[in-house]
C-alpha positions as CSV (number, residue, x, y, z in Angstrom):
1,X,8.6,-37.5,-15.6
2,X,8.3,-40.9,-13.5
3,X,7.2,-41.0,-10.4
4,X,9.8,-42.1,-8.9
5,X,12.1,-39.6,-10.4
6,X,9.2,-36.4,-9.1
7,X,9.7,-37.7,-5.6
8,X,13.5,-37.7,-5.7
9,X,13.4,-34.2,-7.0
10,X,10.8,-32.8,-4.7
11,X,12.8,-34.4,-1.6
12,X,16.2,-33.2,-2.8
13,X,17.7,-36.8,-2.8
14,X,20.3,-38.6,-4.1
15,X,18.9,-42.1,-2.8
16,X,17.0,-43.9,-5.3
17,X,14.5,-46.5,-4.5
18,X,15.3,-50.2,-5.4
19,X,13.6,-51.2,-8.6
20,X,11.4,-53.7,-6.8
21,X,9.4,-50.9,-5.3
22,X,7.0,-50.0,-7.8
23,X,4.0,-49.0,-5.1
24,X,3.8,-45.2,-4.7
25,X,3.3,-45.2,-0.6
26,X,6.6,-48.4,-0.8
27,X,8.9,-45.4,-2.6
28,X,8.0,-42.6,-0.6
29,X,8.5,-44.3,2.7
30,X,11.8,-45.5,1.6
31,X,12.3,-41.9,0.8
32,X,11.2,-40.5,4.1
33,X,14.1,-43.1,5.7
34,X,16.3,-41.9,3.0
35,X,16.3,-38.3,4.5
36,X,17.1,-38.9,7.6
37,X,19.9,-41.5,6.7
38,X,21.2,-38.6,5.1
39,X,21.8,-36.4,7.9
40,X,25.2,-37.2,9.4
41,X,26.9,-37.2,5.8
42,X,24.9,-33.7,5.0
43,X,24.6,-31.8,8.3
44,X,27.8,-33.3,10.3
45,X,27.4,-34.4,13.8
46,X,24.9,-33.3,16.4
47,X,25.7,-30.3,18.7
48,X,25.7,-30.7,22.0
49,X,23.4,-28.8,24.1
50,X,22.3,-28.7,27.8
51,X,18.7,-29.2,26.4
52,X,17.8,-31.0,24.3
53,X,14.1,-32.8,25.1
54,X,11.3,-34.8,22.8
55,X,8.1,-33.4,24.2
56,X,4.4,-33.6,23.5
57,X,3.0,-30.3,22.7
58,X,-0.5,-31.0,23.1
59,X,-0.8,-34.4,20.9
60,X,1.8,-33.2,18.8
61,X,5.1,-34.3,18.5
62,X,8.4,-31.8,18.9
63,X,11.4,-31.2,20.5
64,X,13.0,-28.7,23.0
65,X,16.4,-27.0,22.2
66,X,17.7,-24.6,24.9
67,X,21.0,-23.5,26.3
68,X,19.4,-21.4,29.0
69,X,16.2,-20.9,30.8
70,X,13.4,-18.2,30.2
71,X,15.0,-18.1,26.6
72,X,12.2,-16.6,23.8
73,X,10.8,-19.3,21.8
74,X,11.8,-19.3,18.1
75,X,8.9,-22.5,17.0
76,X,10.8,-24.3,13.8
77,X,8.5,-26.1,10.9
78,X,10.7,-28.4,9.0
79,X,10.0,-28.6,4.9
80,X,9.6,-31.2,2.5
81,X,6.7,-31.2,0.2
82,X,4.4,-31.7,2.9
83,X,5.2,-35.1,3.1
84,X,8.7,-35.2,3.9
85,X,10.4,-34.4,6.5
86,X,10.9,-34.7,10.3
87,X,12.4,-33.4,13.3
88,X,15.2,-35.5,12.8
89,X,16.2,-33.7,8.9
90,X,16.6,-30.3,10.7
91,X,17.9,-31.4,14.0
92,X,21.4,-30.1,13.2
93,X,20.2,-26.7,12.3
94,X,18.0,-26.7,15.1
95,X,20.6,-27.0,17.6
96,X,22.9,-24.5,16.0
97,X,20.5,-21.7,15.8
98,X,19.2,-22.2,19.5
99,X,23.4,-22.3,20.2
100,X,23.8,-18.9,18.8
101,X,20.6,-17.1,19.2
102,X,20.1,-17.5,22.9
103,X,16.7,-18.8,22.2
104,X,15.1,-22.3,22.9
105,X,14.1,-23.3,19.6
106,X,10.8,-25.8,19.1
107,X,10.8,-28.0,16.1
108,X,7.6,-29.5,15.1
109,X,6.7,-32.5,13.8
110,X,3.6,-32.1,12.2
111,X,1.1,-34.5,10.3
112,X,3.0,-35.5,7.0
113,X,0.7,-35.9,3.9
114,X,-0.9,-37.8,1.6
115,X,-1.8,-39.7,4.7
116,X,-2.8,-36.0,6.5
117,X,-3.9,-34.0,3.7
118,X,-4.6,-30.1,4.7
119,X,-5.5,-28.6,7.0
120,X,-3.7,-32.0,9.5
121,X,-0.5,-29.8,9.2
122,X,-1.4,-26.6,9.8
123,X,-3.6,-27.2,13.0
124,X,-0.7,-29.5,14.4
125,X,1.4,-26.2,14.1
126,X,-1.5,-23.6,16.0
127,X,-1.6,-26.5,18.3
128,X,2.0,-26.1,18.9
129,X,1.9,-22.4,19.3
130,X,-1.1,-22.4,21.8
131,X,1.3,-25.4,23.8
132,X,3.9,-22.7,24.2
133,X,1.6,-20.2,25.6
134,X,0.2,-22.5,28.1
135,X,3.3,-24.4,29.3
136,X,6.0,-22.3,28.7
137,X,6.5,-21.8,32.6
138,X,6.8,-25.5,32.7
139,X,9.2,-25.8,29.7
140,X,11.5,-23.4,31.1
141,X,11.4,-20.5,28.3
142,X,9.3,-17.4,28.3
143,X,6.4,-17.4,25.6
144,X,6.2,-14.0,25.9
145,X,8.6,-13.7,23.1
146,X,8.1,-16.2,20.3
147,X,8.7,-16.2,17.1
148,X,8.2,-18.6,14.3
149,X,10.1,-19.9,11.1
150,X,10.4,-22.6,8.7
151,X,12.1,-24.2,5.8
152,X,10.2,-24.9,2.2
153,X,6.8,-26.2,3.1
154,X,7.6,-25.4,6.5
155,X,8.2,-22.0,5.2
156,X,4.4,-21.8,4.2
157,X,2.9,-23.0,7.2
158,X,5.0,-20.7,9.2
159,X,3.7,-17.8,7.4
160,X,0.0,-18.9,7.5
161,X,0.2,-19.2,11.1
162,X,1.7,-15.8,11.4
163,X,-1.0,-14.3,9.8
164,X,-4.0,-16.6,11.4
165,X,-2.3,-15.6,15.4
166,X,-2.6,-11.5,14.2
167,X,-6.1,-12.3,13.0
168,X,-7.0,-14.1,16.4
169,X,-5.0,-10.8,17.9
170,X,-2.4,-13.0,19.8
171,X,0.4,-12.2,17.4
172,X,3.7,-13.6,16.7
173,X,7.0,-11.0,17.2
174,X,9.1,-12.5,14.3
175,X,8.8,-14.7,11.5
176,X,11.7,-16.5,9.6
177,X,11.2,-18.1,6.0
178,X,13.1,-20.1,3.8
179,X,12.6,-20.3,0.4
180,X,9.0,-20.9,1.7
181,X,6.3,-22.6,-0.7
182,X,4.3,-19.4,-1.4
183,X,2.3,-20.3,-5.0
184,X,0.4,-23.4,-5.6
185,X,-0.4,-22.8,-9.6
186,X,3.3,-22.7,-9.4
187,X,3.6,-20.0,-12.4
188,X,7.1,-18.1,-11.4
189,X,9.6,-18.0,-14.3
190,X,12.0,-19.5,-11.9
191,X,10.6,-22.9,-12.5
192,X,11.6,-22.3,-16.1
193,X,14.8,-20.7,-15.5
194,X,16.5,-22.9,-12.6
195,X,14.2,-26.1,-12.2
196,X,16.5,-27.9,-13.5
197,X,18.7,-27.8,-10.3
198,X,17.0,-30.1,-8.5
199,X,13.2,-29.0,-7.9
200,X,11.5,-28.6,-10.7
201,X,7.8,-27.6,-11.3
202,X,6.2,-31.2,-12.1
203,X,7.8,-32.4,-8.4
204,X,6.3,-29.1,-6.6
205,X,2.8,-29.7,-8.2
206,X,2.8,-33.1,-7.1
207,X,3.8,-31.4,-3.4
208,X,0.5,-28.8,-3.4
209,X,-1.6,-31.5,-4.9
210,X,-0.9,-34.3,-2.3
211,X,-0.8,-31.8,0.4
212,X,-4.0,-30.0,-0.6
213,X,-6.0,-32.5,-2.7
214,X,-9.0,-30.5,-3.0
215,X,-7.8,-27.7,-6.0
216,X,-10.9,-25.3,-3.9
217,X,-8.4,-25.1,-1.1
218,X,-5.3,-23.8,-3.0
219,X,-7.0,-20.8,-4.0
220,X,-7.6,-19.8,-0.3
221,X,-4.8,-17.8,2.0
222,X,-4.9,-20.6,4.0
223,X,-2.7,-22.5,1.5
224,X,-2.0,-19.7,-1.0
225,X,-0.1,-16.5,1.3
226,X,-0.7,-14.2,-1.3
227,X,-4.4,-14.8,-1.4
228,X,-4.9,-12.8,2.1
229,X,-6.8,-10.0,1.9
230,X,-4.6,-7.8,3.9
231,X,-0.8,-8.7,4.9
232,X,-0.4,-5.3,6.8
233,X,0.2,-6.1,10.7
234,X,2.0,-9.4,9.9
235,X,5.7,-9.6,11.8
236,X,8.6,-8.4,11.0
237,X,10.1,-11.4,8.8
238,X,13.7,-12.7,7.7
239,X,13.2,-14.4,4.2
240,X,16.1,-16.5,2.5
241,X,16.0,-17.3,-1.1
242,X,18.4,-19.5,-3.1
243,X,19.7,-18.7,-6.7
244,X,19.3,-21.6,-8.4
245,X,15.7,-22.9,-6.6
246,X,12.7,-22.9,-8.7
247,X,11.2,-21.4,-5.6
248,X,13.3,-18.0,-5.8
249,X,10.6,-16.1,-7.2
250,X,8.0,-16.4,-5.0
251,X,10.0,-15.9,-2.3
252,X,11.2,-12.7,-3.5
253,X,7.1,-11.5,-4.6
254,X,6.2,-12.4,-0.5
255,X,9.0,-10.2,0.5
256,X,7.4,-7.5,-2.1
257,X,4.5,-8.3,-0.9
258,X,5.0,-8.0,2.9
259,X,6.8,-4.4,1.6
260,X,4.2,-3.0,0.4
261,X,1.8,-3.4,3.2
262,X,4.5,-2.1,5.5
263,X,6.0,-5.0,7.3
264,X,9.7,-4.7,7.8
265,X,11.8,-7.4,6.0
266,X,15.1,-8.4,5.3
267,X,15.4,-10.8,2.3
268,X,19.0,-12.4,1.8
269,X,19.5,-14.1,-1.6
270,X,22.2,-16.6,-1.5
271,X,24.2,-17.4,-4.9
272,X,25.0,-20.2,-6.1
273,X,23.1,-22.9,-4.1
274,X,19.7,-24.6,-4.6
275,X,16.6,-25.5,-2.9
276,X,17.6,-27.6,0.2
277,X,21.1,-25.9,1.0
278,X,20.4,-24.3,4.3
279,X,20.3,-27.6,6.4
280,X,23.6,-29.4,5.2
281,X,25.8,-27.7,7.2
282,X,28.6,-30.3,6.4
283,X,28.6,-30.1,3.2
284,X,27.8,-26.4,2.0
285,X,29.5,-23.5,3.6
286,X,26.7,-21.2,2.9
287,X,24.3,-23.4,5.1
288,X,26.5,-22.4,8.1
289,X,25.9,-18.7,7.2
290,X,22.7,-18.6,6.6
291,X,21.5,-20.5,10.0
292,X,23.9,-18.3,11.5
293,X,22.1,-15.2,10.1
294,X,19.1,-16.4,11.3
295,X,20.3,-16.8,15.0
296,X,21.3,-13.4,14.6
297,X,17.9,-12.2,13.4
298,X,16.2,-14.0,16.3
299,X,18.9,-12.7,18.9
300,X,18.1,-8.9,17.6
301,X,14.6,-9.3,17.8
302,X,13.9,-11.5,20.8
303,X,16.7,-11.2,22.9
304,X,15.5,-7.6,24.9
């Protein structure tokens, strides 16, 4: 496979870079652009909220989404192989799910690699979290009650962070993941079965290797979930998994996973839509219900 065509798959895009771009870095910044170009045709128009605020959680870029004050904090990580991505691709679904939930919602917008390579990402995420705890009072929602969540890679980083915060006994009360980036050797049968619809195994190795260059680090929990030790006292966690998205099957061994060690989970599987579907709310129906579900998972649990 080209290279060009592994970074179209692993973004999800239909935008193809000119042919004069032949430089790696050329093509994947035209890609980056290409996402977000894509957002009015894919997620429809913006919703309007009475908050809606670019901040700088302590270095780090994000932005505010609130319809009310002393909401609970739901802190979003967007996906994207690592190195795709922004607060603008997942602004749509943002908004929606701080609309319905009755939570300010925080989206992040963390270190991208190849130019970060791990842990850049992770620590701009912990630096978010520890933001929220020390100014929530100033931002207007109540960090007593924060969850977090994620799409993809976001998905991964979302679920690292919610086990390193019950390690460092501050812990998080929820934790949302969809179809989160749980195996970096890659080796579900899903890849096999349903990587043809539009992530494939050869673009998700190319994600974990630019993201974690060092093959050392991909064996650790920090990078791999399932490498923890123990998963018991982890938070109660909504997982989302799409049927045809190579990533199905990992999702579904996390959820197994989180089972077994006693932490309570609801995992949706949605039929008949791929990796990517949950932010295109213009486009796909079941991106509506699925953000929607999530707002109501965040309103049950936070909302007391």
């Amino acid at each position: 496979m080209t290279l060009k065509r592994q970074i179209i798959t692993a973004a999800g895009l239909r935008a193809r870079p000119p042919a004069e771009l032949s430089d790696s870095y050329e093509i994947l910044q035209f890609l980056r652009q290409a996402m977000e170009d894509s957002n009015e045709a894919e997620c429809g128009p913006a919703l309007p909220l009475p908050v809606v605020a670019d901040v700088d959680a302590g270095g780090v870029p994000a932005r505010l989404y609130a319809a009310r004050v002393d909401a609970p904090v739901f802190v979003y990580v967007h996906g994207g192989g690592w190195c795709y991505g922004s607060i603008e691709t997942v602004d749509r679904a943002c908004r929606r799910i701080a609309d319905r939930s009755g939570c300010a919602v925080l989206s992040v917008g963390y270190r991208l690699a190849p130019e970060h390579v791990f842990p850049a990402a992770l620590d701009d995420v912990e630096t978010v979290i520890a933001y929220v705890r020390k100014a929530g009072a100033e931002l207007g929602v109540d960090p007593s009650r924060l969850a977090i969540g994620g799409d993809s890679a976001g998905g991964q980083l979302a679920t690292v962070v919610a086990r390193r915060q019950r390690d460092a006994a501050t812990p998080l009360d929820l934790q949302v993941l969809i179809y989160p980036a749980i195996d970096p050797m890659t080796a579900s049968e899903s890849y096999d079965e349903v990587g043809s619809y539009g992530l494939d195994r050869a673009s998700m190795q190319r994600a974990w290797t630019m993201y974690a260059p060092d093959p050392l680090t991909r064996f650790t929990p920090d990078v791999a979930p399932l490498a923890a030790d123990d998963l018991a006292g982890l938070p109660p966690a909504l997982i989302i998994t799409a049927e045809y998205d190579a990533l199905r099957d990992e999702g579904a061994d996390y959820a197994d996973a989180l089972l077994s060690a006693g932490v309570p989970v609801v995992h949706t599987r949605y039929m008949g839509v791929n990796h990517g579907f949950a932010r295109k709310l213009a486009v796909i129906d079941d991106a509506r219900v699925a953000t929607d579900q999530v707002a109501a998972y965040l309103r049950a649990g936070l909302t007391f």
